[in-house]
């Protein structure tokens, strides 16, 4: 059927049997064929000769073929009796004569029905079935390639029929251009035919798209069939991969056998070398025993020498090592029978010496001059003391440091006050003896400098404490880390001893490719290879020394080593310490000690804060802090906040005492701050005459700074040579606002609240509440003065004019404009749990909008009463315009003159629309009372003239020329 849009009408035939018998001249006979528009026109690419003559659903065939004859069927079926056929597509293309000409049946063609083909169908049906079965089962082999080639060419030819727009990677029907290209519904809607023609066009489009889909599906199925060999190729590759793995496994097995042989050869040589090394060590045991006795004999003189240089750790290590050697390696030797008790008494003496030394160190460290130098005082001495105290389990030494911190903090404040008072000539120290009284005689700048000096000294004080305590904690953590490593080493040795199957006498260990005898610098043997009675060995390479050499310092240095291994560790300050394994402290004790030291740092911060609070309270007894102005209090608050943040950064924890004192003073400041500004606003409102005020340049700069996105009071600029003139309006984001002086000052007060929140973040919630109260007070008080006519008694105004009302409304609109900005400012500084307080701004905004609406209603009510008074006396009579309408227009002009410069044009138009509605209501009521109807009579003409005069005057006012007054509503509608 007619499934192609590229068809063309049947050409004119010269035969007498042609459907058309219409005379045409030679120029029109061979005119270009006009085809139906394609749904998706194909782009002209390639050689035109490649286009086939078969019917195409995409390409417009300009050359007529026999396939174009199918157009005659829809043309013949077209009902010539349809209405508006002149707008049908075929009528437009072939002319009106085509439709009007009646096609007479041919006398030479018989009437053919289905019965004429019944016999032929019966005969051909069995043959067709046999032919189809043979064709499906017996495809000739020699025609396969030819069929494949033909199929490939045919598929490519079919694909060329599909428009290229469907092949684009960015094809999307959401795009309007793509959608209109694929579905050109426009040419169907403009056909102008009946619904059946639109349906035929739709079916034509659907069949074309279905044909495209069939072509694509066929080509996809063909491509899938061409990939069937890939699977068999993958299976073949899998078998080859298994063969490769089998060969690789055999190669690995051969390599392991070779490595086993090499290992056997290497083991035999290593065992022989180890036996020789053990033999050598056994030969020097006697020499080591004698040297050890000579070293123990020098213990007491060496301890005395170490104590003279405050080497407590070395002395304790030497004592512990000597006692262990006496109990294990030199047990039973008669000459050393009293040495053990002597060493125990010496150890008790060292404990007392270390406690006294640490107390002296803490006092010297904390009481040295407080300068910017935060270096640790004698770090090596501190580390040595801490190691010694830990070794003797004196774990409460940090309490000594804590007591010294309290005394030092008191002395810092006292010394700062003394130094400051000595520099002030107005204070006579002989008359005023007490430091507290001397401090109260200072003015704010002097006292502020004193407080700043105290805070700076406390900051340095805390930094020094932190550096010292961090060094102590690092020593504790080094010992803790050493304990952990020792446990790990013991677990590893136990595991290795269980897995080892060789004789202990021939066991050996390797260390980076060397035997254990070469790995130890001091020639210490591994426990598995050493004799239990001779675990203390010196270097086998050392040469024998005489008795004189034993008494030399070199010999005494060797005595400080024992069978406990020592490891070198470095503190954060770069001090290298040797940590022995005889620290008999548990991990729990060390962790508790580290936590107590950290808590001591927190206590130091609390001490500084507590002393600062006492200093503040001593100054605040006479109400000094409450009398500070906002600038002084903000400066004080910033200093205290800075000190609090510094201490938190140094100590890592918040101290609440000073913050609480600051909050308490801030609350008092907020109350006084709010009361001062509320009183100021009250005085301004009580003296406000509600007349438009000029806007100084500084207020315009203030508003411009807020428009830039930041809420802050701009810095005062130096006076220019030429002062800028005051403006008539306040420009806010391109809009003009006529304001009164009180509102300008109120905006500045609001910004002072916002800036105070920035300066003192801790009072954000209090300031939000106070600012809400201030805005509510301005709204209610301005309502009392203007709408409530309170200004008549307070200020002495004669009357509240429409200009006063409009100016009040505009001032309220200006405040409403800034409420979202203020809300955002506070929201950025509130905690998420405090966001519920922002609802105050929503309530305030609603109250302001209600107030503005009441003012608008008041303006409408003023005109409403005027209309009621004038129109109630209106009579329909000459002359025109009447005096009533003249008076109404005059009053409307006065109203417009009063508010036009104050309110925006949109609000003016909305207000006059409401006034006009009131006017129409009163006029309609009066006309009904006078029985004047819209009948075209004389009375109706007079009223129409008056209304036209009113309309002309109202629309002649500035900004109201396009106002839709709809004056037809004044007449009663006929039922």
XYZ file of N, CA, C and O in Angstrom, residues 402-507:
424
model
N 53.332 20.364 89.787
C 52.035 21.029 89.880
C 51.988 22.076 90.982
O 51.408 23.163 90.804
N 52.573 21.774 92.132
C 52.592 22.761 93.221
C 53.396 23.999 92.830
O 53.017 25.138 93.161
N 54.503 23.780 92.139
C 55.308 24.923 91.712
C 54.562 25.785 90.689
O 54.726 27.006 90.645
N 53.704 25.158 89.853
C 52.929 25.923 88.862
C 51.979 26.898 89.540
O 51.826 28.047 89.103
N 51.318 26.462 90.620
C 50.361 27.330 91.305
C 51.074 28.540 91.892
O 50.623 29.696 91.744
N 52.192 28.306 92.552
C 52.927 29.418 93.155
C 53.457 30.382 92.092
O 53.419 31.608 92.272
N 53.926 29.831 90.980
C 54.473 30.690 89.926
C 53.385 31.548 89.295
O 53.607 32.723 88.968
N 52.170 30.988 89.084
C 51.073 31.752 88.489
C 50.700 32.946 89.372
O 50.435 34.056 88.881
N 50.674 32.743 90.699
C 50.395 33.859 91.602
C 51.472 34.940 91.482
O 51.169 36.141 91.443
N 52.713 34.499 91.430
C 53.816 35.461 91.375
C 53.822 36.240 90.067
O 54.238 37.407 90.032
N 53.367 35.607 88.957
C 53.348 36.301 87.663
C 52.409 37.503 87.716
O 52.764 38.622 87.309
N 51.185 37.301 88.228
C 50.230 38.414 88.306
C 50.742 39.494 89.249
O 50.665 40.700 88.950
N 51.279 39.070 90.377
C 51.778 40.046 91.348
C 52.918 40.872 90.754
O 52.933 42.103 90.890
N 53.829 40.224 90.056
C 54.956 40.941 89.483
C 54.506 41.891 88.375
O 55.031 43.009 88.248
N 53.522 41.475 87.550
C 53.019 42.344 86.475
C 52.359 43.595 87.049
O 52.532 44.705 86.527
N 51.583 43.428 88.126
C 50.920 44.579 88.739
C 51.958 45.536 89.324
O 51.858 46.768 89.167
N 52.962 44.986 89.970
C 53.999 45.833 90.563
C 54.737 46.617 89.488
O 54.987 47.829 89.623
N 55.081 45.943 88.401
C 55.804 46.630 87.328
C 54.965 47.734 86.695
O 55.459 48.818 86.367
N 53.668 47.491 86.517
C 52.804 48.489 85.883
C 52.561 49.675 86.812
O 52.585 50.831 86.378
N 52.316 49.393 88.085
C 52.067 50.468 89.046
C 53.298 51.359 89.196
O 53.187 52.595 89.342
N 54.472 50.773 89.143
C 55.696 51.561 89.291
C 55.897 52.555 88.147
O 56.620 53.544 88.299
N 55.244 52.308 87.001
C 55.381 53.184 85.853
C 54.305 54.271 85.794
O 54.333 55.120 84.913
N 53.310 54.210 86.675
C 52.215 55.192 86.692
C 52.486 56.187 87.810
O 52.513 55.826 89.002
N 52.673 57.430 87.442
C 53.017 58.448 88.432
C 51.821 58.856 89.284
O 51.992 59.344 90.406
N 50.591 58.682 88.765
C 49.414 59.129 89.508
C 49.147 58.282 90.741
O 48.379 58.683 91.633
N 49.711 57.092 90.806
C 49.444 56.178 91.923
C 50.596 56.302 92.924
O 51.763 56.040 92.596
N 50.262 56.693 94.123
C 51.245 56.821 95.195
C 51.255 55.525 95.999
O 50.304 55.207 96.731
N 52.314 54.743 95.836
C 52.390 53.441 96.499
C 52.529 53.565 98.004
O 52.238 52.613 98.741
N 52.959 54.735 98.496
C 53.089 54.895 99.940
C 51.739 55.125 100.603
O 51.512 54.714 101.743
N 50.829 55.766 99.856
C 49.491 56.012 100.401
C 48.604 54.790 100.194
O 47.904 54.342 101.112
N 48.614 54.275 98.982
C 47.822 53.080 98.649
C 48.774 51.890 98.705
O 49.626 51.701 97.825
N 48.624 51.097 99.730
C 49.585 50.023 99.974
C 49.184 48.742 99.242
O 50.013 48.076 98.627
N 47.920 48.365 99.292
C 47.479 47.094 98.719
C 47.536 47.147 97.194
O 47.175 48.154 96.582
N 47.973 46.020 96.612
C 48.063 45.952 95.146
C 46.683 46.029 94.499
O 46.525 46.607 93.418
N 45.669 45.428 95.137
C 44.315 45.459 94.563
C 43.803 46.888 94.483
O 43.189 47.300 93.481
N 44.053 47.687 95.526
C 43.610 49.076 95.505
C 44.398 49.886 94.477
O 43.844 50.774 93.811
N 45.675 49.577 94.352
C 46.480 50.273 93.350
C 45.992 49.952 91.939
O 45.942 50.831 91.066
N 45.585 48.709 91.730
C 45.089 48.308 90.411
C 43.765 49.004 90.089
O 43.512 49.378 88.941
N 42.905 49.210 91.089
C 41.606 49.833 90.845
C 41.728 51.313 90.518
O 40.788 51.918 90.016
N 42.863 51.894 90.791
C 43.070 53.302 90.472
C 43.476 53.524 89.016
O 43.564 54.660 88.563
N 43.698 52.466 88.288
C 44.088 52.590 86.869
C 42.863 52.897 86.021
O 41.742 52.455 86.315
N 43.079 53.645 84.934
C 42.015 53.830 83.945
C 42.011 52.638 82.988
O 42.859 51.734 83.093
N 41.052 52.655 82.064
C 40.919 51.465 81.205
C 42.152 51.202 80.342
O 42.610 50.052 80.267
N 42.733 52.178 79.649
C 43.924 51.865 78.847
C 45.064 51.293 79.669
O 45.737 50.339 79.241
N 45.282 51.832 80.886
C 46.360 51.317 81.727
C 46.051 49.899 82.197
O 46.909 49.015 82.163
N 44.805 49.700 82.636
C 44.419 48.355 83.091
C 44.417 47.354 81.930
O 44.796 46.185 82.114
N 44.015 47.800 80.763
C 44.001 46.905 79.597
C 45.419 46.486 79.224
O 45.668 45.320 78.896
N 46.355 47.422 79.266
C 47.746 47.060 78.978
C 48.286 46.078 80.006
O 49.057 45.156 79.673
N 47.884 46.264 81.275
C 48.296 45.329 82.324
C 47.744 43.937 82.055
O 48.462 42.927 82.173
N 46.449 43.868 81.682
C 45.834 42.566 81.396
C 46.500 41.911 80.182
O 46.739 40.687 80.170
N 46.809 42.704 79.179
C 47.488 42.154 77.999
C 48.859 41.592 78.383
O 49.267 40.526 77.903
N 49.565 42.300 79.276
C 50.873 41.824 79.721
C 50.742 40.518 80.493
O 51.537 39.584 80.315
N 49.708 40.425 81.342
C 49.491 39.190 82.106
C 49.188 38.029 81.168
O 49.731 36.922 81.318
N 48.324 38.268 80.191
C 47.974 37.194 79.251
C 49.195 36.744 78.444
O 49.382 35.544 78.201
N 50.017 37.687 78.023
C 51.213 37.303 77.260
C 52.171 36.493 78.125
O 52.766 35.511 77.657
N 52.323 36.893 79.425
C 53.194 36.125 80.317
C 52.622 34.736 80.568
O 53.350 33.730 80.590
N 51.306 34.660 80.742
C 50.693 33.344 80.943
C 50.851 32.460 79.708
O 51.016 31.242 79.818
N 50.777 33.065 78.528
C 50.942 32.272 77.299
C 52.344 31.671 77.229
O 52.505 30.475 76.924
N 53.353 32.490 77.502
C 54.722 31.965 77.513
C 54.877 30.926 78.625
O 55.541 29.889 78.448
N 54.264 31.199 79.761
C 54.306 30.278 80.894
C 53.741 28.907 80.509
O 54.344 27.857 80.810
N 52.601 28.898 79.813
C 51.993 27.628 79.403
C 52.823 26.927 78.333
O 52.914 25.688 78.312
N 53.399 27.700 77.431
C 54.236 27.074 76.403
C 55.443 26.377 77.023
O 55.829 25.286 76.609
N 56.035 27.004 78.046
C 57.164 26.363 78.716
C 56.722 25.101 79.445
O 57.410 24.073 79.406
N 55.592 25.202 80.128
C 55.081 24.017 80.826
C 54.801 22.894 79.835
O 55.132 21.727 80.077
N 54.198 23.236 78.691
C 53.898 22.217 77.698
C 55.166 21.572 77.167
O 55.231 20.331 76.999
N 56.201 22.376 76.894
C 57.453 21.816 76.387
C 58.076 20.873 77.410
O 58.553 19.771 77.070
N 58.057 21.282 78.682
C 58.646 20.435 79.726
C 57.848 19.149 79.904
O 58.416 18.049 79.960
N 56.521 19.275 79.996
C 55.692 18.080 80.198
C 55.734 17.163 78.982
O 55.645 15.937 79.126
N 55.849 17.736 77.780
C 55.966 16.885 76.586
C 57.258 16.078 76.623
O 57.292 14.913 76.207
N 58.315 16.700 77.130
C 59.571 15.951 77.256
C 59.419 14.814 78.262
O 59.888 13.676 78.024
N 58.740 15.101 79.381
C 58.525 14.049 80.385
C 57.656 12.932 79.807
O 57.956 11.740 79.997
N 56.606 13.303 79.108
C 55.727 12.280 78.511
C 56.460 11.472 77.452
O 56.231 10.267 77.304
N 57.343 12.137 76.700
C 58.100 11.390 75.681
C 58.998 10.345 76.323
O 59.154 9.236 75.789
N 59.563 10.676 77.486
C 60.377 9.687 78.204
C 59.509 8.507 78.637
O 59.901 7.336 78.503
N 58.324 8.812 79.153
C 57.417 7.738 79.571
C 57.035 6.859 78.386
O 57.019 5.617 78.483
N 56.753 7.485 77.242
C 56.370 6.699 76.066
C 57.542 5.895 75.514
O 57.340 4.816 74.950
N 58.754 6.414 75.658
C 59.920 5.638 75.235
C 60.057 4.370 76.064
O 60.344 3.286 75.531
N 59.839 4.498 77.358
C 59.892 3.315 78.216
C 58.767 2.356 77.864
O 58.962 1.122 77.811
N 57.583 2.899 77.620
C 56.448 2.055 77.241
C 56.721 1.339 75.930
O 56.418 0.136 75.783
N 57.287 2.047 74.977
C 57.613 1.428 73.690
C 58.679 0.352 73.858
O 58.630 -0.703 73.200
N 59.635 0.608 74.734
C 60.674 -0.398 74.985
C 60.090 -1.663 75.588
O 60.456 -2.788 75.225
N 59.148 -1.503 76.523
C 58.489 -2.674 77.110
C 57.759 -3.485 76.053
O 57.798 -4.726 76.053
N 57.091 -2.803 75.142
C 56.363 -3.492 74.084
C 57.317 -4.256 73.176
O 57.056 -5.406 72.792
N 58.422 -3.628 72.823
C 59.400 -4.312 71.973
C 59.998 -5.521 72.678
O 60.247 -6.551 72.041
N 60.244 -5.399 73.966
C 60.799 -6.536 74.709
C 59.825 -7.707 74.716
O 60.239 -8.873 74.566
N 58.551 -7.419 74.909
C 57.564 -8.507 74.885
C 57.498 -9.161 73.514
O 57.403 -10.393 73.400
N 57.529 -8.347 72.476
C 57.511 -8.915 71.125
C 58.738 -9.774 70.867
O 58.653 -10.852 70.242
N 59.912 -9.320 71.357
C 61.128 -10.092 71.164
C 61.075 -11.412 71.919
O 61.485 -12.461 71.403
N 60.542 -11.378 73.147
C 60.415 -12.615 73.921
C 59.467 -13.595 73.239
O 59.732 -14.797 73.183
N 58.351 -13.073 72.723
C 57.425 -13.962 72.019
C 58.071 -14.576 70.789
O 57.889 -15.777 70.498
N 58.867 -13.792 70.079
C 59.539 -14.320 68.889
C 60.557 -15.376 69.249
O 60.661 -16.430 68.581
N 61.329 -15.147 70.311
C 62.338 -16.130 70.735
C 61.686 -17.426 71.200
O 62.179 -18.526 70.909
N 60.579 -17.305 71.938
C 59.886 -18.511 72.379
C 59.342 -19.306 71.213
O 59.410 -20.532 71.177
N 58.838 -18.597 70.230
C 58.308 -19.281 69.050
C 59.419 -19.982 68.277
O 59.273 -21.111 67.830
N 60.578 -19.314 68.161
C 61.706 -19.908 67.439
C 62.285 -21.091 68.193
O 62.735 -22.078 67.592
N 62.303 -21.007 69.524
C 62.857 -22.118 70.310
C 61.993 -23.361 70.192
O 62.492 -24.485 70.238
N 60.686 -23.163 70.046
C 59.810 -24.323 69.878
C 59.972 -24.957 68.515
O 59.867 -26.173 68.344
N 60.237 -24.144 67.499
C 60.347 -24.667 66.140
C 61.731 -25.214 65.837
O 61.908 -25.967 64.871
N 62.763 -24.853 66.639
C 64.140 -25.288 66.371
C 64.313 -26.749 66.797
O 63.896 -27.167 67.882
N 64.963 -27.542 65.976
C 65.177 -28.964 66.241
C 66.653 -29.318 66.358
O 66.991 -30.480 66.559
N 67.583 -28.376 66.211
C 69.016 -28.657 66.286
C 69.487 -28.582 67.725
O 68.807 -28.049 68.595
N 70.661 -29.105 67.969
C 71.240 -29.115 69.306
C 71.572 -27.687 69.744
O 72.105 -26.906 68.953
N 71.302 -27.298 70.999
C 71.586 -25.918 71.427
C 73.048 -25.537 71.310
O 73.375 -24.371 71.169
N 73.962 -26.527 71.425
C 75.372 -26.195 71.356
C 75.801 -25.748 69.970
O 76.804 -25.052 69.808
N 75.048 -26.143 68.926
C 75.435 -25.786 67.557
C 74.424 -24.837 66.928
O 74.472 -24.602 65.718
N 73.481 -24.343 67.757
C 72.488 -23.393 67.205
C 73.148 -22.072 66.871
O 74.078 -21.646 67.540
